[in-house]
Coordinates of C-alpha atoms in Angstrom, one line a residue:
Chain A
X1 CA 141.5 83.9 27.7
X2 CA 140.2 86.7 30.2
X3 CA 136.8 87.3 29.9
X4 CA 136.9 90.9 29.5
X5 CA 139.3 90.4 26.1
X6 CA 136.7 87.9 25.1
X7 CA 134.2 91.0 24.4
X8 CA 136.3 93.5 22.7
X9 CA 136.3 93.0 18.5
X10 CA 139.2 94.2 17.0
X11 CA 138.9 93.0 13.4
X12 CA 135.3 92.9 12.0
X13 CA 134.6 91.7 8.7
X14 CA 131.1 92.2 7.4
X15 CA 129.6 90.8 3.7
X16 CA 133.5 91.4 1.8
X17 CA 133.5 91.1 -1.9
X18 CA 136.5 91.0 -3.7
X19 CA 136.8 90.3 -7.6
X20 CA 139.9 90.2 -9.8
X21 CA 139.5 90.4 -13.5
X22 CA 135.5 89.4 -13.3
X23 CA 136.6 86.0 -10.8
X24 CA 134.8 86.6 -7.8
X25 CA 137.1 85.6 -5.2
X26 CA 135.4 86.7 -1.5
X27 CA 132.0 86.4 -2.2
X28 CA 130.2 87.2 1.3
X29 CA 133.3 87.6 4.5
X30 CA 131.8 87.8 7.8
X31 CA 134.0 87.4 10.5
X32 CA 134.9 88.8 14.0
X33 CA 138.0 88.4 15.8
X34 CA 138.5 89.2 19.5
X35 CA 141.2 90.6 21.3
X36 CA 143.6 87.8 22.4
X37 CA 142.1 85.3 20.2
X38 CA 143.7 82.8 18.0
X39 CA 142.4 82.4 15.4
X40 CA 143.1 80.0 12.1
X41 CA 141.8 80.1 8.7
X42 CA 141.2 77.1 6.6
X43 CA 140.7 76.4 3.0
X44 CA 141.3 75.3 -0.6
X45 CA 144.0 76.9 -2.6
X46 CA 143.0 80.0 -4.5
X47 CA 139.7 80.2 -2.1
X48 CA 140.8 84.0 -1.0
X49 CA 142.4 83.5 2.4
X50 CA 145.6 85.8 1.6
X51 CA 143.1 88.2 0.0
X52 CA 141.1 88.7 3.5
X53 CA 144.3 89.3 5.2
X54 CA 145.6 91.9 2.4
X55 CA 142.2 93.5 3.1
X56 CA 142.2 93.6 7.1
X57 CA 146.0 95.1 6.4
X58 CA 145.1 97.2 3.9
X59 CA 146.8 96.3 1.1
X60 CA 143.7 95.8 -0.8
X61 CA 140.5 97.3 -1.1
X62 CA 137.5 95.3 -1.1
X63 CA 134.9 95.9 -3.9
X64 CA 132.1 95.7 -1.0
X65 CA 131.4 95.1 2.5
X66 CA 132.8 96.5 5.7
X67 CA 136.6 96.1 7.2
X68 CA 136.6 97.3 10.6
X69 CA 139.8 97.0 12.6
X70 CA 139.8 98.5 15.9
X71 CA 136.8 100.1 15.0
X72 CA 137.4 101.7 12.1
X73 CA 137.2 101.5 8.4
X74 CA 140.2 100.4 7.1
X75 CA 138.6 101.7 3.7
X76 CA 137.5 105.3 4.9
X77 CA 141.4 105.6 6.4
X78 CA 143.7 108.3 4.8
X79 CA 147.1 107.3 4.5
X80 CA 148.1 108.9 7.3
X81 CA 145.5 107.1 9.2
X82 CA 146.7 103.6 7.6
X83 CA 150.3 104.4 8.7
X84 CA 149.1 104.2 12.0
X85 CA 146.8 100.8 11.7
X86 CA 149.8 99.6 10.4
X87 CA 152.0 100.6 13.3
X88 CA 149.1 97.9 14.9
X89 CA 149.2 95.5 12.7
X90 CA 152.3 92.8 12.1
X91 CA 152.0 90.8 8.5
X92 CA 154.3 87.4 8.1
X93 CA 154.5 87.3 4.4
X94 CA 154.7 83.3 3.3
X95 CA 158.3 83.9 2.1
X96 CA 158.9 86.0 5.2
X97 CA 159.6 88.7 2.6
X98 CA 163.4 89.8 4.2
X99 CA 165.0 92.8 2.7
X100 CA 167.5 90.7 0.8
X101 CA 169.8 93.6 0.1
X102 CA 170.3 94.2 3.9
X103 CA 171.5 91.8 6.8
X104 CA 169.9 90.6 9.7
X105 CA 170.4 93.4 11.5
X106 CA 169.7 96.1 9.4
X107 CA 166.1 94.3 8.5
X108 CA 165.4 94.4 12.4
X109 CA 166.7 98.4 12.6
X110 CA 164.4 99.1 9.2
X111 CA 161.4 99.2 11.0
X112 CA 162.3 100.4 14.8
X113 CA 163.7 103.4 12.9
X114 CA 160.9 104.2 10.8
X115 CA 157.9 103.0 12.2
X116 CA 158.5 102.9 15.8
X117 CA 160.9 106.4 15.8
X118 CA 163.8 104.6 17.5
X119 CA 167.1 106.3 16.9
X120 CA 169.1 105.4 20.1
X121 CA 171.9 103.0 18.7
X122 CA 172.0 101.5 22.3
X123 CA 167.6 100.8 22.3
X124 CA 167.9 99.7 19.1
X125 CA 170.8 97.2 19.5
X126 CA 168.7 96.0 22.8
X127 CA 165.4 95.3 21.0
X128 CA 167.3 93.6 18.1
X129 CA 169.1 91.1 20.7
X130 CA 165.7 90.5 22.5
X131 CA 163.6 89.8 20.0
X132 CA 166.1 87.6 17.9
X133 CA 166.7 86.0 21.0
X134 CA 163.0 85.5 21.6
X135 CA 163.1 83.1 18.3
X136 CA 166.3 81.6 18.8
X137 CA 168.5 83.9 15.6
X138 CA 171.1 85.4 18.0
X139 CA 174.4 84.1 16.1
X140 CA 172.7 85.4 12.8
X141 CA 172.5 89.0 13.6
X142 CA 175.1 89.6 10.7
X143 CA 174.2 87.2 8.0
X144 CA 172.3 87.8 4.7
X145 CA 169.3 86.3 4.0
X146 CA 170.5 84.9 1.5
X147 CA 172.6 82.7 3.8
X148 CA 169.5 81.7 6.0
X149 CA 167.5 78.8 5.6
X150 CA 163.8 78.6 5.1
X151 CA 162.9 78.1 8.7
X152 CA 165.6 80.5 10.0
X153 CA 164.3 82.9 7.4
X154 CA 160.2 82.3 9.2
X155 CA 162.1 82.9 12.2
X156 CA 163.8 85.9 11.6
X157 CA 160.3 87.3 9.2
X158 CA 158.5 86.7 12.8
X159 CA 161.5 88.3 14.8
X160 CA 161.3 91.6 12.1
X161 CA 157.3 91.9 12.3
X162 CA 157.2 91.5 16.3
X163 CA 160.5 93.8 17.0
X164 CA 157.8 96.8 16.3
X165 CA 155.2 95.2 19.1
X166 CA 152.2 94.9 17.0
X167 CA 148.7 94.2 19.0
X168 CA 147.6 92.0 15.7
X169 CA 149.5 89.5 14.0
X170 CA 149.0 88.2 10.3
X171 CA 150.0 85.0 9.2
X172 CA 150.0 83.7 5.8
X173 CA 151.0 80.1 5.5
X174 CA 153.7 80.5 8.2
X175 CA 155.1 77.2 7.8
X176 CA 154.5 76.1 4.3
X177 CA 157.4 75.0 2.4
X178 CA 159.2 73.8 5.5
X179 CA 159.5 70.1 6.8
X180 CA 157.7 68.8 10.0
X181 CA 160.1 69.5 12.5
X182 CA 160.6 72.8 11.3
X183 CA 156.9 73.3 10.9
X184 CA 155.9 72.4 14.3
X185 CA 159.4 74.2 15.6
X186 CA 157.6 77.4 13.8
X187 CA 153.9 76.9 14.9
X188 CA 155.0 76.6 18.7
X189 CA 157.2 79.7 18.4
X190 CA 153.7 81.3 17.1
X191 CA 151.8 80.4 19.8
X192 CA 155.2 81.6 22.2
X193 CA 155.1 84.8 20.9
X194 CA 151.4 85.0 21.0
X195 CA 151.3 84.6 24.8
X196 CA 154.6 86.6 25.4
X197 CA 153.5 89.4 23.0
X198 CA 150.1 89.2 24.0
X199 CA 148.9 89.4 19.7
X200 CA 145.4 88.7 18.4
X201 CA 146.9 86.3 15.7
X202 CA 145.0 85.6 12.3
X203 CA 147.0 82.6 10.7
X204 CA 146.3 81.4 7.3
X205 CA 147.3 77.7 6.6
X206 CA 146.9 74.3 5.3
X207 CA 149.0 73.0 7.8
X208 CA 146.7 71.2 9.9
X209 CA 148.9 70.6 13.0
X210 CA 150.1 73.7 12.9
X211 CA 146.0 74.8 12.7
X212 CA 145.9 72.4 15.8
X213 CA 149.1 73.9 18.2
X214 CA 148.1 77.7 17.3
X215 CA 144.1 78.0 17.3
X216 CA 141.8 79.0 19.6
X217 CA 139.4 78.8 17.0
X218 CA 139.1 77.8 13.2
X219 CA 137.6 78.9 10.5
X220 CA 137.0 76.9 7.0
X221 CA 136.6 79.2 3.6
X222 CA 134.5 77.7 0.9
X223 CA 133.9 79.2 -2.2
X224 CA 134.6 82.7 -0.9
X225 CA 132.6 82.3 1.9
X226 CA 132.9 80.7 5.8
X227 CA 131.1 77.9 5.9
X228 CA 131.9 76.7 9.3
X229 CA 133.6 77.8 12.7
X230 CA 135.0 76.1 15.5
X231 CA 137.7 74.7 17.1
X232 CA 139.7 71.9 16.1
X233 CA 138.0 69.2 17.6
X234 CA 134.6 70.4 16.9
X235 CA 135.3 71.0 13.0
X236 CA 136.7 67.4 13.4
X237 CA 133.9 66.1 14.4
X238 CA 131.6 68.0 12.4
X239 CA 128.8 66.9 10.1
X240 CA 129.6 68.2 7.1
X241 CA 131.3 65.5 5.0
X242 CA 133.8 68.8 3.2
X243 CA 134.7 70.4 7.0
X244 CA 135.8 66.8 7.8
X245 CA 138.3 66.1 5.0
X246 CA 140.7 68.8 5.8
X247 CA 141.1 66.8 9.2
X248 CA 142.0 63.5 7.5
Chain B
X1 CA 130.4 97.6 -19.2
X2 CA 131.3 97.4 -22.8
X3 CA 134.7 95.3 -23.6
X4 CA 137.4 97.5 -25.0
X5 CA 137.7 96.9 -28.7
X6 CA 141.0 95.4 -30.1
X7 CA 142.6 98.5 -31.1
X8 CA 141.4 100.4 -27.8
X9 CA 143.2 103.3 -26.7
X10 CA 142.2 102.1 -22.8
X11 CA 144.8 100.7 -21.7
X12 CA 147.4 103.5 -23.0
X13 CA 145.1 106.1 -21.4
X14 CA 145.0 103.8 -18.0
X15 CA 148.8 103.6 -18.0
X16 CA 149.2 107.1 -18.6
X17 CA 147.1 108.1 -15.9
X18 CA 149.0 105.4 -13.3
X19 CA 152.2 107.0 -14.6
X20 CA 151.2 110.5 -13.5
X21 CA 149.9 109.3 -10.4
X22 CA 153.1 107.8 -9.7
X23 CA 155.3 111.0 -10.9
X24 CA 152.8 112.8 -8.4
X25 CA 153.2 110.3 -5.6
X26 CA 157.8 110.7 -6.3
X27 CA 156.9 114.8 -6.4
X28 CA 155.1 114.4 -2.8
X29 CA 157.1 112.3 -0.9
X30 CA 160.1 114.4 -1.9
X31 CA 159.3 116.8 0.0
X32 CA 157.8 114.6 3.5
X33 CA 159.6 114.7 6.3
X34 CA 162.5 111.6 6.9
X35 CA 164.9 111.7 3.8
X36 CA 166.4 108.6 3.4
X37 CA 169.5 109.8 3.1
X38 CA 172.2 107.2 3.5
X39 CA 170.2 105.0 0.7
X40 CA 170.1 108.2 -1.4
X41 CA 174.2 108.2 -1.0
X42 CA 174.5 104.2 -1.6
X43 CA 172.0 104.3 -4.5
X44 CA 174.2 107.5 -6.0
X45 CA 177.5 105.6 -5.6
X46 CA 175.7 102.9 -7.5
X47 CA 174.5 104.7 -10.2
X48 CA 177.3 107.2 -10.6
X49 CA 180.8 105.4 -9.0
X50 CA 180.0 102.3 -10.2
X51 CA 179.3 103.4 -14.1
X52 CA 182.6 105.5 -14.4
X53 CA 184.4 102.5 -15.7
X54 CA 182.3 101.8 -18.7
X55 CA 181.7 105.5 -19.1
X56 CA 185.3 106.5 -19.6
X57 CA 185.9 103.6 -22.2
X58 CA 182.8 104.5 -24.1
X59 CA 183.8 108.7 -23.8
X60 CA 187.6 107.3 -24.7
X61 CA 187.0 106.0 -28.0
X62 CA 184.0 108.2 -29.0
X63 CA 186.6 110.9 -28.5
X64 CA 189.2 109.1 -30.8
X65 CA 186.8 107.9 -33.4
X66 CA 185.7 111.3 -33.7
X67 CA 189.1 112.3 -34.3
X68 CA 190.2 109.5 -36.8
X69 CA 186.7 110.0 -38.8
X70 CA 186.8 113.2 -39.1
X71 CA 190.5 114.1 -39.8
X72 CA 190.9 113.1 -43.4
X73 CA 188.0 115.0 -44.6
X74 CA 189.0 118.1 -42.3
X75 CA 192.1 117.6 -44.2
X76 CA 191.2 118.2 -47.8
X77 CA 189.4 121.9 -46.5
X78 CA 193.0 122.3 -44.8
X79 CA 190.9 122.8 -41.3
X80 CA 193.1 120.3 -39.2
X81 CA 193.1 122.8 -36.2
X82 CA 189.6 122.8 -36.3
X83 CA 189.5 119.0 -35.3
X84 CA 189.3 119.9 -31.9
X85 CA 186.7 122.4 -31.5
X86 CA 184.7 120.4 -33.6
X87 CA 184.5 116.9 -31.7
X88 CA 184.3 119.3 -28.4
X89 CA 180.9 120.6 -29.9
X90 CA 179.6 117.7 -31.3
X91 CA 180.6 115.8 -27.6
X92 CA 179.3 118.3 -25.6
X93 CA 176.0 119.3 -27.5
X94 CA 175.3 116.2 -28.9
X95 CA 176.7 112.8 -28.8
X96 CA 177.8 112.7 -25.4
X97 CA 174.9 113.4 -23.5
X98 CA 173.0 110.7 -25.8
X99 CA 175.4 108.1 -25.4
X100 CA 175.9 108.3 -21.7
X101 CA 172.0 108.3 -21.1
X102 CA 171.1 105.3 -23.6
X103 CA 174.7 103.0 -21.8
X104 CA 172.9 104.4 -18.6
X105 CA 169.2 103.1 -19.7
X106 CA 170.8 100.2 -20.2
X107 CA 173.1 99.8 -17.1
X108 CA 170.9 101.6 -14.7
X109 CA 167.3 101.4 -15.5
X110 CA 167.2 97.7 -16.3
X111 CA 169.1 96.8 -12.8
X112 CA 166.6 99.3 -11.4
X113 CA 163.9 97.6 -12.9
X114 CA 164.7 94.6 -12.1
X115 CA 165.6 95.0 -8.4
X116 CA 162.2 96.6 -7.8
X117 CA 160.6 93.8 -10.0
X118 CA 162.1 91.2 -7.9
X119 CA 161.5 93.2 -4.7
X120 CA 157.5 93.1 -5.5
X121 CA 157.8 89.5 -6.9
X122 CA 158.8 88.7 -3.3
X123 CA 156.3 90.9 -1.5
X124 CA 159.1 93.0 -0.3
X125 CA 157.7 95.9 -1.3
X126 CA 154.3 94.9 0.7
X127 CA 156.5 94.1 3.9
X128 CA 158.0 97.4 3.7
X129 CA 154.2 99.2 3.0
X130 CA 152.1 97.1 5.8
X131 CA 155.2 97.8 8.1
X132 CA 154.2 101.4 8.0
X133 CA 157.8 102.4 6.5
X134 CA 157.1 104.6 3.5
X135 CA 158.6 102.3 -0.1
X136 CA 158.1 105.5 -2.1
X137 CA 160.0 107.3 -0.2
X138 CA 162.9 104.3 0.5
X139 CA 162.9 103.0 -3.2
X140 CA 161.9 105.4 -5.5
X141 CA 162.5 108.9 -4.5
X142 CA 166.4 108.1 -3.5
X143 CA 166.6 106.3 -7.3
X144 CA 165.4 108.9 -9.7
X145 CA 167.2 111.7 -7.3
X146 CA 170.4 109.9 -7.9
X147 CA 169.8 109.0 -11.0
X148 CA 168.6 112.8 -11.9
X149 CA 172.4 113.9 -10.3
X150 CA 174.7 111.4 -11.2
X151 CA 174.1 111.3 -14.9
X152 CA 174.5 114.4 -15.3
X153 CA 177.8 114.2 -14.0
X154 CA 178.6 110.8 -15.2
X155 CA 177.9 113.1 -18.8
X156 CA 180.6 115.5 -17.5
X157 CA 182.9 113.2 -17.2
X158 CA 182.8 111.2 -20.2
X159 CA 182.9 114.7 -22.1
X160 CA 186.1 115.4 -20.8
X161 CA 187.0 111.9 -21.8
X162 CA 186.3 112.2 -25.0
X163 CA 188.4 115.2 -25.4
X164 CA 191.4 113.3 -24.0
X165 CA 190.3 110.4 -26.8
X166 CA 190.6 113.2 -29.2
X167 CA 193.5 114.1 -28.3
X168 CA 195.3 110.6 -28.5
X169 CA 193.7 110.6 -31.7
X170 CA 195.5 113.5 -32.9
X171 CA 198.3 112.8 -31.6
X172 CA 198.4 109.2 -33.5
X173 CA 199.5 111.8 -36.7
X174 CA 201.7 114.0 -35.2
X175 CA 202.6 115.9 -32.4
X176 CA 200.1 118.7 -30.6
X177 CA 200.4 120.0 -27.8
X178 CA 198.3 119.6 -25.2
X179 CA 197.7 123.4 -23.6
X180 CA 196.8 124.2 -27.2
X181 CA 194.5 121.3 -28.0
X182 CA 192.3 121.8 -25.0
X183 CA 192.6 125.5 -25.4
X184 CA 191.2 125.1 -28.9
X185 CA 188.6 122.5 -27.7
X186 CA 186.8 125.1 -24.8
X187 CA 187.2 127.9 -26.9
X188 CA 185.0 126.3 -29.4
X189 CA 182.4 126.4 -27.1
X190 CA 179.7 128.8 -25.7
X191 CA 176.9 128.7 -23.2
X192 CA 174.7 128.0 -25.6
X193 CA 176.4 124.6 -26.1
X194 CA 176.9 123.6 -22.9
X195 CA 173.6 124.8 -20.6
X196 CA 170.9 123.7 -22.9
X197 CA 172.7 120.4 -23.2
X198 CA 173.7 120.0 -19.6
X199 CA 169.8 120.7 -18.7
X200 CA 169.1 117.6 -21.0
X201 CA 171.1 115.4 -18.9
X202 CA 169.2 116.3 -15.7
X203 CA 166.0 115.1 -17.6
X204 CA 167.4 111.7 -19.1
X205 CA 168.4 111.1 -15.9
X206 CA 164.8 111.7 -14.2
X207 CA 163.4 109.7 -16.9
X208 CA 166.1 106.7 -16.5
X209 CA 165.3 106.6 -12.8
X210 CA 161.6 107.7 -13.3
X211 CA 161.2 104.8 -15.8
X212 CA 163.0 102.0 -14.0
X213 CA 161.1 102.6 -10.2
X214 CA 157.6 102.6 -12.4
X215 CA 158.4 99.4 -14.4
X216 CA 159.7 97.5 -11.5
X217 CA 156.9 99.1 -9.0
X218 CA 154.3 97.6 -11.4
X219 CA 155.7 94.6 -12.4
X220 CA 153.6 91.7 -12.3
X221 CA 153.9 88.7 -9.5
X222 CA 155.7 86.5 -11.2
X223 CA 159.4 85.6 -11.6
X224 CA 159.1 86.3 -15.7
X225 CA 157.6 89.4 -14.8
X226 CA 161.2 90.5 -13.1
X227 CA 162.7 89.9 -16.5
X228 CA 160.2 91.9 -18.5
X229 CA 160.2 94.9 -16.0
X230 CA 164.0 94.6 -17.1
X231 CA 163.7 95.1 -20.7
X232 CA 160.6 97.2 -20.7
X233 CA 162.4 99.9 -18.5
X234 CA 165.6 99.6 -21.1
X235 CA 163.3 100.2 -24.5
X236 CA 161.0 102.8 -22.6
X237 CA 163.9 104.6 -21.0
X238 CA 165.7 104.8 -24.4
X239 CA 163.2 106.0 -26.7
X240 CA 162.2 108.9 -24.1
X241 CA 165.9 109.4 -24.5
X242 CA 165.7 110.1 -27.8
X243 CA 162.0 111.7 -28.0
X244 CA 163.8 114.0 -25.5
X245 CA 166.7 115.2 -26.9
X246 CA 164.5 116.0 -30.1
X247 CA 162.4 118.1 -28.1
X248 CA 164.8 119.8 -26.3
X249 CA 167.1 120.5 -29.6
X250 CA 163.8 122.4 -31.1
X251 CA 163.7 124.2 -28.2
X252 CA 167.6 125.0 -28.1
X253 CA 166.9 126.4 -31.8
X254 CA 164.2 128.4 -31.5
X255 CA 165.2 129.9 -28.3
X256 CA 169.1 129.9 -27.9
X257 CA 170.2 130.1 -31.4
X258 CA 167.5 132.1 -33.0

């Protein structure tokens, strides 16, 4: 990574609560993630991982705390303001979330026609063929989703979210539900498009070797709070008897 | 913070308030720049092409009921020619709008609901938010504007239907022809049947759209919950139906006919 990326914080995440129905979920978030940086999150089911990503995307609000991303207060933002964080921001829903009433195509035209203003049939057509080609979808251009299968369907949620160029990615649990080839297929297609994008990447998981192909740096959530931070090999290694077992 | 008690009126008063948000949030976006057109056009072929089918059967033999029903008491006052005119007002004022909105609360609003309940189930509706496109705009405000046009001419239609019903009807018994059945049928009527009844259309069609996007916009995440945004938009949707067209006949009294 370039040093001068390694200084600039584009998400910052200081003392986040969130609660649902009284069940304290993010008890105390503090987290910074740099430009260009990798970074995987770790943890129990139900521990709040999702919900930190909802929040840096603004899908949810936290009860407390600060949300910063690129600087501002994802909180304090009008909606006008959010449109255009979101513009920023590219979220890979675990079920890739496709428009299942529309094919291929028209999922990748949805967003270059409303969010990035695109309305040359000709540009459109071009950035649909790159970035499907970029994951390796070309021939299904014309199916439904319904006629994808769960890995082509990652693939082609990945290909949707990055046709709009976003400078952060979201993950959450990119490759769960898929088998090991797949997974691994999907994880170094992540890292690809990290380096040929050039995406900070936040990546939820419990997929340890795909925490191991895509992070610069990992993260483990305990009881609504990070507990420990590092990379792989180092949280591997670590002393803590809990950071150890998720490497096992 | 004190627990609501088990007869609380909270959560009526909570949903109330998320409704008018949401009726503010359609109002809004109406008016923002970047119509969806095109899904405006496929959700109107949906809601109005694609219900003409069970709308002309239901207008058919509401039509020819009418007709049989009515005749043999008709009869005994020696008011046969009246037939006409009177299942033209009663279709017109009455049944026919009521019908068409509770087969289209059924039809409509329940597939509504449920596509929008499945949609949020799978975080569809998310994608489309966190994307930056605009799901109010996409989803809701192209449904309840078709629904708020189409029904109001899917109601046209199954009125003229249900003359034509009538008419077989009559027929059945003798032999009448038609010039001077559907002569006697529009005569019968006045403005004052056909405006206030036609402005009742355009609002059970806003409420069957209107009612569908809000049940499947806040259905819960779950696949049961796509089920019960189904059903709860058909009940909700028909009993604003008929609190409606209660409303709206006061109204038509005191105003039109006083």
């Amino acid at each position: 990574m370039p040093e001068t990326a390694q200084e600039e914080i584009v998400i910052d995440l200081q003392g986040l609560k969130k609660s649902f129905n009284g069940n304290e979920v993010l008890s105390n978030i503090t987290l910074q993630v740099k430009k260009g940086e990798n970074l995987v999150i770790l943890g129990k089911s139900g521990e709040g991982k999702s919900v930190t990503i909802k929040c840096i995307a603004g899908l949810l609000q936290p009860d407390a705390g600060s949300c910063r991303v690129f600087g501002k207060e994802v909180q304090q933002m009008d909606p006008a303001e959010l449109k255009e964080l979101r513009k920023r921001i590219g979220f890979l829903f675990q079920n890739a979330a496709l428009y299942d009433s529309m094919t291929v195509r028209e999922n990748l035209e949805f967003p270059l026609k409303r969010v990035a203003g695109l309305h040359d049939k000709g540009e459109i057509e071009q950035r649909s063929m790159e970035v499907l080609e970029a994951v390796g979808l070309t021939d299904a251009i014309d199916k439904m989703p319904s006629e994808l299968s769960g890995g082509m369907r990652k693939r082609m949620g990945l290909a949707r979210t990055l046709i709009v160029k976003p400078e952060i990615m979201l993950y959450d649990e990119p490759t769960t539900g898929l088998d090991t080839i797949t997974s691994r297929e999907i994880s170094e297609l992540i890292l690809d498009m990290q380096r040929r994008y050039k995406t900070t990447s936040v990546i939820i998981t419990h997929d340890i070797p795909c925490a191991r192909i895509t992070s610069d740096r990992v993260v483990i959530m305990h009881n609504g709070e990070y507990i420990a931070s590092g990379t792989c090999e180092e949280l591997e290694n670590a002393d803590d008897e809990f950071v150890r077992s998720f490497f096992k | 913070m004190p627990m609501p008690g088990k007869y609380s009126l909270q959560p009526a008063l909570i949903t109330v308030a998320d409704q008018i948000g949401f009726l503010k949030q359609f109002f809004s976006n109406c008016f923002r720049k970047g119509f969806e057109w095109t899904e405006f056009f496929r959700q109107a072929y949906n809601v109005g092409y694609r219900s003409t089918g069970i709308i002309a059967l239901t207008g058919f033999i509401l039509g020819f009921v009418l007709t049989l029903q009515s005749e043999p008491t008709m009869k005994q006052f020696g008011a046969t020619s009246m037939i006409s005119g009177m299942v033209s007002i009663s279709v017109m004022r009455e049944i026919g709008p009521v019908i068409v909105a509770l087969i289209c609360a059924g039809k409509i609003s329940s597939s509504i609901g449920a596509e929008l309940g499945s949609m949020n189930v799978t975080e569809q509706i998310d994608a489309m938010e966190v994307s930056g496109a605009n799901p109010m705009q996409y989803l809701v405000v192209t449904r309840i504007l078709a629904c708020t046009i189409m029904i109001p001419l899917l109601t046209i239609f199954a009125d003229v239907i249900a003359l034509l019903g009538g008419f077989t009807a009559t027929n059945l018994g003798g032999a009448m022809n038609p010039w001077l059945y559907f002569y006697k049928a529009t005569t019968a009527l006045e403005f004052a049947d056909v405006i206030p009844s036609f402005i009742k259309t355009i609002l059970f069609g806003f409420t069957i759209g209107f009612v569908g996007c809000y049940k499947g916009f806040h259905s819960n995440r779950g696949t049961e919950s796509v089920g019960i945004a189904a059903n709860s938009a058909v009940v909700t949707a028909s009993v604003w139906i008929i609190i409606i067209d209660a409303i709206v006949v006061q109204f038509t009294n005191m105003f039109v006919y006083a």
